[in-house]
Amino acid sequence: MIEEQQQGIRLQAWLRLLREGGPAGESADALCRYVRACPGVQQVYWLGWQERGRIYAHEGRGPDLPPGQGDPLQASDLALYRALQRRRYLSLEQAREQPCWLAGRLRRAGLVHGGLLPLAQPRPGILLVAMAPGADPAWLPELGVLLHSLLAQLPLMAASSPLLNTDPQAAIEFEPDATPRALNAAMQRLLGERPLTEVAALLPVNYRQLVSACLGQGRAIGEVEAQVGERILLWQFIPEPAERRVLARCRDATEELTASREAAVATRLYRLITENTTDLISRHTPDGRFLDASPASWVLLGYWPEQLRGQPVQPLLHPRDRALQLRRAGEALARDGYLTLTYRVRHRQGHYLWFETACRAIRETYTGAVVEVVCVSRDITARVQAEENNRRLAEVVKANTDLVLFIDPEGRLTSVNPSGRRALGIEEGGALPALAALMSGEDFARLQRQGWAAAERDGAWTAEARLLPLGGGTALTVSLVLLAHKGAGGQYYFSLVARDMTERELREAQQRRHQDELAHTARLVTLGELASGIAHEINQPLAAVVNYAGASLRYLNGMADNPGALDKVAEGLHRITGHARHAAEVISRLRGFLRKGQRRMQALDMEEVVREAIDFCAWEAARHRITIVPQLAPALPVVYGDPVLLEQVLLNLLRNAIEANRERHPDADSHIRLRVEAEPERLLLRVSDQGPGVGPEQRARLFTPFYTSKADGLGLGLSMSRSIVEGFGGGLDLEPNGSEGATFYCWLPLRPEDGAGNAIAGEQRTGGQ
């Protein structure tokens, strides 16, 4: 009940303002207050029709809609105006589809539920009612019917008009037919010596229609312009229904309208700039609260200007920048009036951006105190990140052990990193020499002839060259990479990266020596494990020598009784010589296997290498009832490598196979197959055992150094064997062997021979014991 009374009071207040001809903004506010109190209403706007601009503009003190999209100078709501001339209600969904400026404003404001009610008072316009989500807008057309009915009855409720003679403004009283009936003193002064019949020169050209409309509509018509020379008069027509007369009042608004129009143009241009600039323009109180912000706040921060107004700026700043930046800003603005800040600000989505803000203080005229701060902010995150990346790259270049030289488009050195200065003998802080002084004549000519063009075309150019240190010294053999970088102006800059190959060659030689040391250690370990077999190989010929020597002595002692004893002695000495040679061959083979030195690349007879490897482990295989079955294809091609190292690889594979067979068949006969066959471009060796096989976990770590499944193993055999074979250009791997056992396969590349029949070897070195 109380709410209905309050609504009635609000409606009466609106009608009273219309009757008394109050300001249009006040009557619009009264109407908005009345409708805003209706159930389900979220917001109400009064938009008056601007005939000149042909747009609907906000009137009153309530909130305004955000601007539309596009150029405001090209904005038009004429299509919507014509549509509302034919209809008394239009839903917001229908309005958003209209080709007009207001449709864009509705979309940016997110208004979907509600409607538009066209009204002719307080002046032609529309009442925009936004409903809350879920509210029923079905009663809005009925509200339009009610308001139109009240406006139609308004002339019957007209109040008495002010007295003509006491009006301080120039005024004329008209008859219903627009004939001047009387005028006051102020109007007489404005008319001057002109007769009353010439008063039409001071009136709007359509004053007769205005008088008729004023009486016919029963409402005041105000702010009608009349151009009198260079002067602009604003007329207001007020009806007196009881007397059937109209009172017309005017005032000189030349300066006001001229300034207002100039300000409107400037404001419109300023608004166009602020609404379309990518920088954020904002106003703040001295303590940092937002007074206003440009629409760029949505793009940069994720907030609309309405969301920022009245909010403090502190929560948007990064915690590390908050206290320092605000203190610096307050001190600098109070002292100098301006300040530029670089800081981090939090986006609505939670991530931080780098901002650069130029601040200007607005001071109070008399006291000089800062009353407002105007800021222009821009997002410099990309620039800060680029500077940080450049700083990191500079540190990487500075710490790089390679020589890095920067070259300008004219080919002059502009910078050299510390490694380059040390290697080339350039003093820190000293003048940089010409690039030609650091290169041999042939290399510099090649750079001039090929390098620049290739780098500009492909981005990079590589070559081998020599760099000459300043003041003499040993020339550096380097691998050059010339890089081309295109500048912002289209010109090319260059950087020259040089890697000293001397250190790499030393490292490779040291690695080879280390590998040879490991191989020699592995041979010693293998020899220790084969000691029993080696002793058997040597004891057999020695025992035979002793037996044949004893027999020969007995035959010599019995020569007198046995005439054929001399032939027996000769045969015994011959056999002693054969067994001694066999023992010598065993010792020689052991010495060769144990030889420590650099690898020797030479042509190899694979049958001989295979036979030597089988002979080394034959005794161990026989002891465990294992038969090694060689399967060599006929006419095997020549391969190249170090015979001792390759023999070590085969010995490792055979001994692993013996261990696997012994584990699977401890007291039974078994065999190992060693197959050698030729393929189009390589020689393939396979060692197949009848052991328990290799599981998936073992397969993954099989060739890892120091990994072994043996209790007393070192875990170097397979990893060292793979390294040796890869050094020859081949490879070593494991292939599944069906239901049982495992097969290790090793391949070696085939190389052609030169015209003399000698191997074309990658290396030819001699080794010592």
GROMACS .gro file of C-alpha atoms in nm, residues 34-435:
model
  402
   34TYR     CA    1   0.860   0.649  -1.140
   35VAL     CA    2   0.933   0.364  -1.385
   36ARG     CA    3   1.248   0.250  -1.200
   37ALA     CA    4   1.035   0.165  -0.895
   38CYS     CA    5   0.821  -0.078  -1.096
   39PRO     CA    6   0.877  -0.451  -1.031
   40GLY     CA    7   1.149  -0.625  -1.233
   41VAL     CA    8   1.300  -0.299  -1.367
   42GLN     CA    9   1.679  -0.293  -1.361
   43GLN     CA   10   1.753   0.048  -1.515
   44VAL     CA   11   1.566   0.330  -1.695
   45TYR     CA   12   1.702   0.584  -1.943
   46TRP     CA   13   1.535   0.885  -2.109
   47LEU     CA   14   1.679   0.948  -2.455
   48GLY     CA   15   1.568   1.268  -2.623
   49TRP     CA   16   1.552   1.299  -3.001
   50GLN     CA   17   1.819   1.534  -3.143
   51GLU     CA   18   1.678   1.661  -3.469
   52ARG     CA   19   2.004   1.806  -3.597
   53GLY     CA   20   2.223   1.513  -3.500
   54ARG     CA   21   1.948   1.262  -3.580
   55ILE     CA   22   2.038   1.055  -3.276
   56TYR     CA   23   1.883   0.976  -2.940
   57ALA     CA   24   2.087   1.142  -2.662
   58HIS     CA   25   2.072   1.088  -2.289
   59GLU     CA   26   1.894   1.351  -2.077
   60GLY     CA   27   1.878   1.382  -1.701
   61ARG     CA   28   2.114   1.289  -1.421
   62GLY     CA   29   2.092   0.910  -1.444
   63PRO     CA   30   2.357   0.677  -1.591
   64ASP     CA   31   2.434   0.697  -1.960
   65LEU     CA   32   2.479   0.418  -2.211
   66PRO     CA   33   2.829   0.341  -2.345
   67PRO     CA   34   2.913   0.486  -2.686
   68GLY     CA   35   2.834   0.292  -2.998
   69GLN     CA   36   3.079   0.144  -3.245
   70GLY     CA   37   3.229   0.336  -3.534
   71ASP     CA   38   3.270   0.708  -3.601
   72PRO     CA   39   3.038   0.915  -3.376
   73LEU     CA   40   3.026   1.187  -3.644
   74GLN     CA   41   2.853   0.936  -3.876
   75ALA     CA   42   2.608   0.815  -3.610
   76SER     CA   43   2.236   0.810  -3.693
   77ASP     CA   44   1.919   0.676  -3.527
   78LEU     CA   45   1.688   0.787  -3.809
   79ALA     CA   46   1.584   0.432  -3.894
   80LEU     CA   47   1.480   0.368  -3.533
   81TYR     CA   48   1.302   0.707  -3.516
   82ARG     CA   49   1.093   0.621  -3.823
   83ALA     CA   50   1.016   0.275  -3.686
   84LEU     CA   51   0.889   0.428  -3.360
   85GLN     CA   52   0.667   0.671  -3.549
   86ARG     CA   53   0.461   0.370  -3.652
   87ARG     CA   54   0.473   0.176  -3.325
   88ARG     CA   55   0.419   0.261  -2.958
   89TYR     CA   56   0.642  -0.018  -2.826
   90LEU     CA   57   0.959  -0.193  -2.942
   91SER     CA   58   1.138  -0.468  -2.749
   92LEU     CA   59   1.512  -0.441  -2.685
   93GLU     CA   60   1.572  -0.755  -2.892
   94GLN     CA   61   1.406  -0.583  -3.189
   95ALA     CA   62   1.589  -0.256  -3.121
   96ARG     CA   63   1.930  -0.430  -3.116
   97GLU     CA   64   1.865  -0.552  -3.470
   98GLN     CA   65   1.791  -0.203  -3.607
   99PRO     CA   66   2.060  -0.044  -3.832
  100CYS     CA   67   2.119   0.249  -3.597
  101TRP     CA   68   2.371   0.397  -3.350
  102LEU     CA   69   2.155   0.311  -3.046
  103ALA     CA   70   2.162  -0.062  -3.138
  104GLY     CA   71   2.540  -0.064  -3.094
  105ARG     CA   72   2.510   0.117  -2.761
  106LEU     CA   73   2.259  -0.144  -2.640
  107ARG     CA   74   2.491  -0.428  -2.742
  108ARG     CA   75   2.794  -0.273  -2.569
  109ALA     CA   76   2.587  -0.212  -2.253
  110GLY     CA   77   2.468  -0.574  -2.259
  111LEU     CA   78   2.098  -0.477  -2.244
  112VAL     CA   79   1.878  -0.760  -2.376
  113HIS     CA   80   1.550  -0.771  -2.177
  114GLY     CA   81   1.311  -0.476  -2.184
  115GLY     CA   82   1.166  -0.233  -2.434
  116LEU     CA   83   1.144   0.119  -2.582
  117LEU     CA   84   0.841   0.349  -2.528
  118PRO     CA   85   0.822   0.654  -2.763
  119LEU     CA   86   0.679   0.967  -2.593
  120ALA     CA   87   0.625   1.323  -2.711
  121GLN     CA   88   0.677   1.486  -2.369
  122PRO     CA   89   0.869   1.636  -2.197
  123ARG     CA   90   1.009   1.648  -2.549
  124PRO     CA   91   1.014   1.393  -2.833
  125GLY     CA   92   1.215   1.091  -2.721
  126ILE     CA   93   1.204   0.735  -2.595
  127LEU     CA   94   1.184   0.578  -2.252
  128LEU     CA   95   1.430   0.285  -2.241
  129VAL     CA   96   1.333   0.028  -1.974
  130ALA     CA   97   1.590  -0.248  -1.901
  131MET     CA   98   1.441  -0.548  -1.721
  132ALA     CA   99   1.630  -0.782  -1.490
  133PRO     CA  100   1.707  -1.131  -1.627
  134GLY     CA  101   1.406  -1.354  -1.580
  135ALA     CA  102   1.161  -1.063  -1.529
  136ASP     CA  103   0.845  -1.054  -1.745
  137PRO     CA  104   0.831  -0.739  -1.968
  138ALA     CA  105   0.474  -0.807  -2.083
  139TRP     CA  106   0.338  -0.505  -1.888
  140LEU     CA  107   0.558  -0.250  -2.070
  141PRO     CA  108   0.313  -0.193  -2.362
  142GLU     CA  109   0.039  -0.123  -2.105
  143LEU     CA  110   0.270   0.131  -1.937
  144GLY     CA  111   0.305   0.305  -2.275
  145VAL     CA  112  -0.073   0.324  -2.314
  146LEU     CA  113  -0.102   0.477  -1.963
  147LEU     CA  114   0.164   0.742  -2.027
  148HIS     CA  115   0.012   0.839  -2.363
  149SER     CA  116  -0.330   0.876  -2.197
  150LEU     CA  117  -0.190   1.104  -1.926
  151LEU     CA  118  -0.009   1.319  -2.183
  152ALA     CA  119  -0.331   1.351  -2.385
  153GLN     CA  120  -0.516   1.483  -2.078
  154LEU     CA  121  -0.236   1.721  -1.977
  155PRO     CA  122  -0.387   2.032  -2.150
  156LEU     CA  123  -0.696   1.998  -1.932
  157MET     CA  124  -0.478   2.029  -1.621
  158ALA     CA  125  -0.289   2.342  -1.726
  159ALA     CA  126  -0.198   2.596  -1.459
  160SER     CA  127  -0.212   2.974  -1.487
  161SER     CA  128   0.071   3.152  -1.678
  162PRO     CA  129   0.306   3.419  -1.528
  163LEU     CA  130   0.214   3.789  -1.559
  164LEU     CA  131   0.334   3.948  -1.879
  165ASN     CA  132   0.441   4.286  -1.736
  166THR     CA  133   0.642   4.141  -1.450
  167ASP     CA  134   0.844   3.908  -1.673
  168PRO     CA  135   1.208   4.036  -1.687
  169GLN     CA  136   1.260   3.866  -2.023
  170ALA     CA  137   1.128   3.998  -2.354
  171ALA     CA  138   0.777   3.851  -2.402
  172ILE     CA  139   0.480   3.876  -2.641
  173GLU     CA  140   0.125   3.757  -2.590
  174PHE     CA  141  -0.040   3.602  -2.899
  175GLU     CA  142  -0.397   3.539  -2.998
  176PRO     CA  143  -0.493   3.189  -3.116
  177ASP     CA  144  -0.438   3.302  -3.477
  178ALA     CA  145  -0.078   3.411  -3.388
  179THR     CA  146  -0.164   3.782  -3.393
  180PRO     CA  147   0.051   3.978  -3.141
  181ARG     CA  148  -0.180   4.103  -2.868
  182ALA     CA  149   0.062   4.268  -2.625
  183LEU     CA  150   0.430   4.289  -2.541
  184ASN     CA  151   0.621   4.385  -2.227
  185ALA     CA  152   0.882   4.654  -2.176
  186ALA     CA  153   1.176   4.417  -2.231
  187MET     CA  154   1.028   4.320  -2.568
  188GLN     CA  155   0.971   4.683  -2.658
  189ARG     CA  156   1.338   4.754  -2.592
  190LEU     CA  157   1.437   4.459  -2.807
  191LEU     CA  158   1.203   4.574  -3.086
  192GLY     CA  159   1.342   4.926  -3.073
  193GLU     CA  160   1.172   5.171  -3.311
  194ARG     CA  161   1.024   4.899  -3.524
  195PRO     CA  162   0.642   4.884  -3.528
  196LEU     CA  163   0.467   4.589  -3.367
  197THR     CA  164   0.380   4.459  -3.713
  198GLU     CA  165   0.753   4.393  -3.772
  199VAL     CA  166   0.787   4.177  -3.463
  200ALA     CA  167   0.785   3.871  -3.696
  201ALA     CA  168   1.146   3.956  -3.789
  202LEU     CA  169   1.246   3.866  -3.433
  203LEU     CA  170   1.040   3.549  -3.418
  204PRO     CA  171   1.111   3.201  -3.556
  205VAL     CA  172   0.997   3.168  -3.915
  206ASN     CA  173   0.736   2.908  -3.809
  207TYR     CA  174   0.604   3.100  -3.507
  208ARG     CA  175   0.244   3.076  -3.633
  209GLN     CA  176   0.265   2.696  -3.639
  210LEU     CA  177   0.434   2.706  -3.298
  211VAL     CA  178   0.149   2.912  -3.148
  212SER     CA  179  -0.109   2.680  -3.297
  213ALA     CA  180   0.080   2.373  -3.178
  214CYS     CA  181   0.129   2.521  -2.834
  215LEU     CA  182  -0.244   2.574  -2.789
  216GLY     CA  183  -0.338   2.253  -2.967
  217GLN     CA  184  -0.104   2.035  -2.765
  218GLY     CA  185  -0.150   2.229  -2.443
  219ARG     CA  186   0.221   2.230  -2.363
  220ALA     CA  187   0.508   2.473  -2.369
  221ILE     CA  188   0.748   2.469  -2.659
  222GLY     CA  189   1.089   2.597  -2.565
  223GLU     CA  190   1.439   2.663  -2.696
  224VAL     CA  191   1.330   2.762  -3.050
  225GLU     CA  192   1.603   2.958  -3.227
  226ALA     CA  193   1.555   3.275  -3.430
  227GLN     CA  194   1.847   3.429  -3.621
  228VAL     CA  195   1.841   3.808  -3.614
  229GLY     CA  196   2.149   3.932  -3.798
  230GLU     CA  197   2.442   3.800  -3.596
  231ARG     CA  198   2.230   3.754  -3.287
  232ILE     CA  199   2.056   3.431  -3.182
  233LEU     CA  200   1.731   3.454  -2.985
  234LEU     CA  201   1.587   3.155  -2.801
  235TRP     CA  202   1.207   3.160  -2.782
  236GLN     CA  203   0.976   2.972  -2.546
  237PHE     CA  204   0.603   2.945  -2.621
  238ILE     CA  205   0.381   2.894  -2.312
  239PRO     CA  206   0.009   2.825  -2.354
  240GLU     CA  207  -0.269   2.989  -2.148
  241PRO     CA  208  -0.559   2.751  -2.221
  242ALA     CA  209  -0.808   2.936  -2.005
  243GLU     CA  210  -0.747   3.263  -2.192
  244ARG     CA  211  -0.685   3.095  -2.526
  245ARG     CA  212  -0.362   3.287  -2.555
  246VAL     CA  213   0.007   3.202  -2.583
  247LEU     CA  214   0.291   3.380  -2.407
  248ALA     CA  215   0.618   3.384  -2.607
  249ARG     CA  216   0.937   3.471  -2.413
  250CYS     CA  217   1.287   3.510  -2.556
  251ARG     CA  218   1.643   3.568  -2.443
  252ASP     CA  219   1.964   3.659  -2.624
  253ALA     CA  220   2.171   3.335  -2.639
  254THR     CA  221   2.429   3.440  -2.897
  255GLU     CA  222   2.738   3.396  -2.681
  256GLU     CA  223   2.600   3.092  -2.506
  257LEU     CA  224   2.507   2.904  -2.823
  258THR     CA  225   2.822   3.005  -3.008
  259ALA     CA  226   3.039   2.885  -2.722
  260SER     CA  227   2.822   2.578  -2.679
  261ARG     CA  228   2.850   2.484  -3.045
  262GLU     CA  229   3.223   2.535  -3.048
  263ALA     CA  230   3.251   2.334  -2.728
  264ALA     CA  231   3.027   2.065  -2.876
  265VAL     CA  232   3.254   2.032  -3.180
  266ALA     CA  233   3.561   2.023  -2.959
  267THR     CA  234   3.395   1.779  -2.719
  268ARG     CA  235   3.290   1.556  -3.003
  269LEU     CA  236   3.639   1.553  -3.149
  270TYR     CA  237   3.789   1.494  -2.805
  271ARG     CA  238   3.542   1.215  -2.745
  272LEU     CA  239   3.626   1.063  -3.082
  273ILE     CA  240   3.996   1.070  -2.995
  274THR     CA  241   3.957   0.931  -2.644
  275GLU     CA  242   3.714   0.657  -2.749
  276ASN     CA  243   3.929   0.533  -3.037
  277THR     CA  244   4.282   0.576  -2.903
  278THR     CA  245   4.464   0.262  -2.794
  279ASP     CA  246   4.610   0.446  -2.493
  280LEU     CA  247   4.418   0.462  -2.167
  281ILE     CA  248   4.327   0.819  -2.070
  282SER     CA  249   4.212   0.846  -1.709
  283ARG     CA  250   4.142   1.102  -1.438
  284HIS     CA  251   4.221   1.039  -1.071
  285THR     CA  252   4.187   1.199  -0.732
  286PRO     CA  253   4.517   1.287  -0.558
  287ASP     CA  254   4.492   0.966  -0.352
  288GLY     CA  255   4.462   0.750  -0.667
  289ARG     CA  256   4.089   0.684  -0.713
  290PHE     CA  257   3.948   0.671  -1.066
  291LEU     CA  258   3.726   0.963  -1.163
  292ASP     CA  259   3.687   0.856  -1.524
  293ALA     CA  260   3.858   0.648  -1.790
  294SER     CA  261   3.846   0.610  -2.166
  295PRO     CA  262   3.697   0.298  -2.333
  296ALA     CA  263   4.051   0.165  -2.390
  297SER     CA  264   4.032   0.041  -2.030
  298TRP     CA  265   3.832  -0.257  -2.157
  299VAL     CA  266   4.100  -0.360  -2.407
  300LEU     CA  267   4.397  -0.293  -2.178
  301LEU     CA  268   4.262  -0.394  -1.835
  302GLY     CA  269   3.939  -0.585  -1.899
  303TYR     CA  270   3.724  -0.324  -1.714
  304TRP     CA  271   3.466  -0.083  -1.857
  305PRO     CA  272   3.506   0.280  -1.749
  306GLU     CA  273   3.189   0.251  -1.537
  307GLN     CA  274   3.351  -0.032  -1.341
  308LEU     CA  275   3.661   0.176  -1.264
  309ARG     CA  276   3.492   0.498  -1.152
  310GLY     CA  277   3.538   0.547  -0.779
  311GLN     CA  278   3.774   0.251  -0.747
  312PRO     CA  279   4.126   0.293  -0.601
  313VAL     CA  280   4.418   0.225  -0.831
  314GLN     CA  281   4.626   0.048  -0.562
  315PRO     CA  282   4.471  -0.302  -0.600
  316LEU     CA  283   4.560  -0.301  -0.970
  317LEU     CA  284   4.933  -0.248  -0.906
  318HIS     CA  285   5.181  -0.527  -0.855
  319PRO     CA  286   5.260  -0.568  -0.480
  320ARG     CA  287   5.629  -0.490  -0.539
  321ASP     CA  288   5.548  -0.169  -0.726
  322ARG     CA  289   5.256  -0.049  -0.514
  323ALA     CA  290   5.415   0.140  -0.224
  324LEU     CA  291   5.719   0.270  -0.417
  325GLN     CA  292   5.530   0.398  -0.721
  326LEU     CA  293   5.255   0.573  -0.525
  327ARG     CA  294   5.507   0.746  -0.299
  328ARG     CA  295   5.717   0.857  -0.596
  329ALA     CA  296   5.406   0.975  -0.782
  330GLY     CA  297   5.278   1.182  -0.491
  331GLU     CA  298   5.612   1.352  -0.430
  332ALA     CA  299   5.688   1.424  -0.797
  333LEU     CA  300   5.340   1.555  -0.880
  334ALA     CA  301   5.341   1.786  -0.578
  335ARG     CA  302   5.689   1.914  -0.667
  336ASP     CA  303   5.704   1.919  -1.049
  337GLY     CA  304   5.345   1.863  -1.162
  338TYR     CA  305   5.431   1.581  -1.399
  339LEU     CA  306   5.582   1.232  -1.387
  340THR     CA  307   5.639   0.928  -1.610
  341LEU     CA  308   5.612   0.585  -1.443
  342THR     CA  309   5.690   0.230  -1.553
  343TYR     CA  310   5.519  -0.038  -1.346
  344ARG     CA  311   5.318  -0.362  -1.354
  345VAL     CA  312   4.939  -0.360  -1.349
  346ARG     CA  313   4.702  -0.652  -1.302
  347HIS     CA  314   4.457  -0.738  -1.581
  348ARG     CA  315   4.105  -0.847  -1.483
  349GLN     CA  316   4.193  -1.204  -1.586
  350GLY     CA  317   4.475  -1.212  -1.329
  351HIS     CA  318   4.794  -1.172  -1.536
  352TYR     CA  319   5.021  -0.870  -1.510
  353LEU     CA  320   5.112  -0.621  -1.782
  354TRP     CA  321   5.385  -0.359  -1.800
  355PHE     CA  322   5.246  -0.004  -1.826
  356GLU     CA  323   5.411   0.330  -1.899
  357THR     CA  324   5.207   0.620  -1.764
  358ALA     CA  325   5.256   0.994  -1.813
  359CYS     CA  326   5.090   1.185  -1.525
  360ARG     CA  327   4.999   1.556  -1.514
  361ALA     CA  328   4.873   1.730  -1.201
  362ILE     CA  329   4.573   1.968  -1.215
  363ARG     CA  330   4.613   2.232  -0.943
  364GLU     CA  331   4.366   2.458  -0.759
  365THR     CA  332   4.397   2.811  -0.894
  366TYR     CA  333   4.459   2.998  -0.572
  367THR     CA  334   4.624   2.748  -0.336
  368GLY     CA  335   4.821   2.544  -0.593
  369ALA     CA  336   4.712   2.218  -0.429
  370VAL     CA  337   4.677   1.913  -0.654
  371VAL     CA  338   4.304   1.848  -0.700
  372GLU     CA  339   4.314   1.602  -0.989
  373VAL     CA  340   4.563   1.389  -1.185
  374VAL     CA  341   4.529   1.318  -1.557
  375CYS     CA  342   4.713   1.008  -1.683
  376VAL     CA  343   4.787   0.864  -2.027
  377SER     CA  344   4.888   0.497  -2.004
  378ARG     CA  345   5.004   0.250  -2.265
  379ASP     CA  346   5.084  -0.121  -2.264
  380ILE     CA  347   5.461  -0.172  -2.305
  381THR     CA  348   5.468  -0.541  -2.212
  382ALA     CA  349   5.599  -0.643  -2.554
  383ARG     CA  350   5.871  -0.377  -2.537
  384VAL     CA  351   5.980  -0.478  -2.185
  385GLN     CA  352   5.988  -0.844  -2.282
  386ALA     CA  353   6.190  -0.762  -2.594
  387GLU     CA  354   6.436  -0.560  -2.387
  388GLU     CA  355   6.463  -0.846  -2.137
  389ASN     CA  356   6.520  -1.095  -2.417
  390ASN     CA  357   6.784  -0.870  -2.569
  391ARG     CA  358   6.955  -0.840  -2.231
  392ARG     CA  359   6.957  -1.218  -2.189
  393LEU     CA  360   7.086  -1.266  -2.542
  394ALA     CA  361   7.361  -1.013  -2.474
  395GLU     CA  362   7.463  -1.207  -2.162
  396VAL     CA  363   7.464  -1.532  -2.361
  397VAL     CA  364   7.680  -1.374  -2.632
  398LYS     CA  365   7.912  -1.230  -2.368
  399ALA     CA  366   7.955  -1.567  -2.195
  400ASN     CA  367   7.977  -1.767  -2.519
  401THR     CA  368   8.310  -1.942  -2.573
  402ASP     CA  369   8.271  -1.900  -2.950
  403LEU     CA  370   8.398  -1.585  -3.119
  404VAL     CA  371   8.107  -1.349  -3.200
  405LEU     CA  372   8.165  -1.041  -3.417
  406PHE     CA  373   7.889  -0.789  -3.504
  407ILE     CA  374   7.912  -0.611  -3.838
  408ASP     CA  375   7.721  -0.306  -3.967
  409PRO     CA  376   7.575  -0.277  -4.322
  410GLU     CA  377   7.905  -0.121  -4.444
  411GLY     CA  378   8.102  -0.424  -4.324
  412ARG     CA  379   8.269  -0.256  -4.024
  413LEU     CA  380   8.304  -0.428  -3.689
  414THR     CA  381   8.079  -0.275  -3.425
  415SER     CA  382   8.124  -0.518  -3.135
  416VAL     CA  383   8.321  -0.830  -3.037
  417ASN     CA  384   8.242  -1.055  -2.742
  418PRO     CA  385   8.510  -1.124  -2.473
  419SER     CA  386   8.602  -1.464  -2.620
  420GLY     CA  387   8.664  -1.300  -2.955
  421ARG     CA  388   8.876  -1.024  -2.799
  422ARG     CA  389   9.092  -1.276  -2.614
  423ALA     CA  390   9.140  -1.502  -2.914
  424LEU     CA  391   9.213  -1.219  -3.159
  425GLY     CA  392   9.425  -1.007  -2.924
  426ILE     CA  393   9.186  -0.707  -2.920
  427GLU     CA  394   9.219  -0.501  -2.604
  428GLU     CA  395   8.905  -0.425  -2.402
  429GLY     CA  396   8.787  -0.074  -2.481
  430GLY     CA  397   9.030  -0.041  -2.771
  431ALA     CA  398   8.941   0.051  -3.127
  432LEU     CA  399   8.810  -0.236  -3.336
  433PRO     CA  400   9.019  -0.328  -3.643
  434ALA     CA  401   8.883  -0.375  -3.993
  435LEU     CA  402   8.742  -0.718  -4.070
   0.00000   0.00000   0.00000
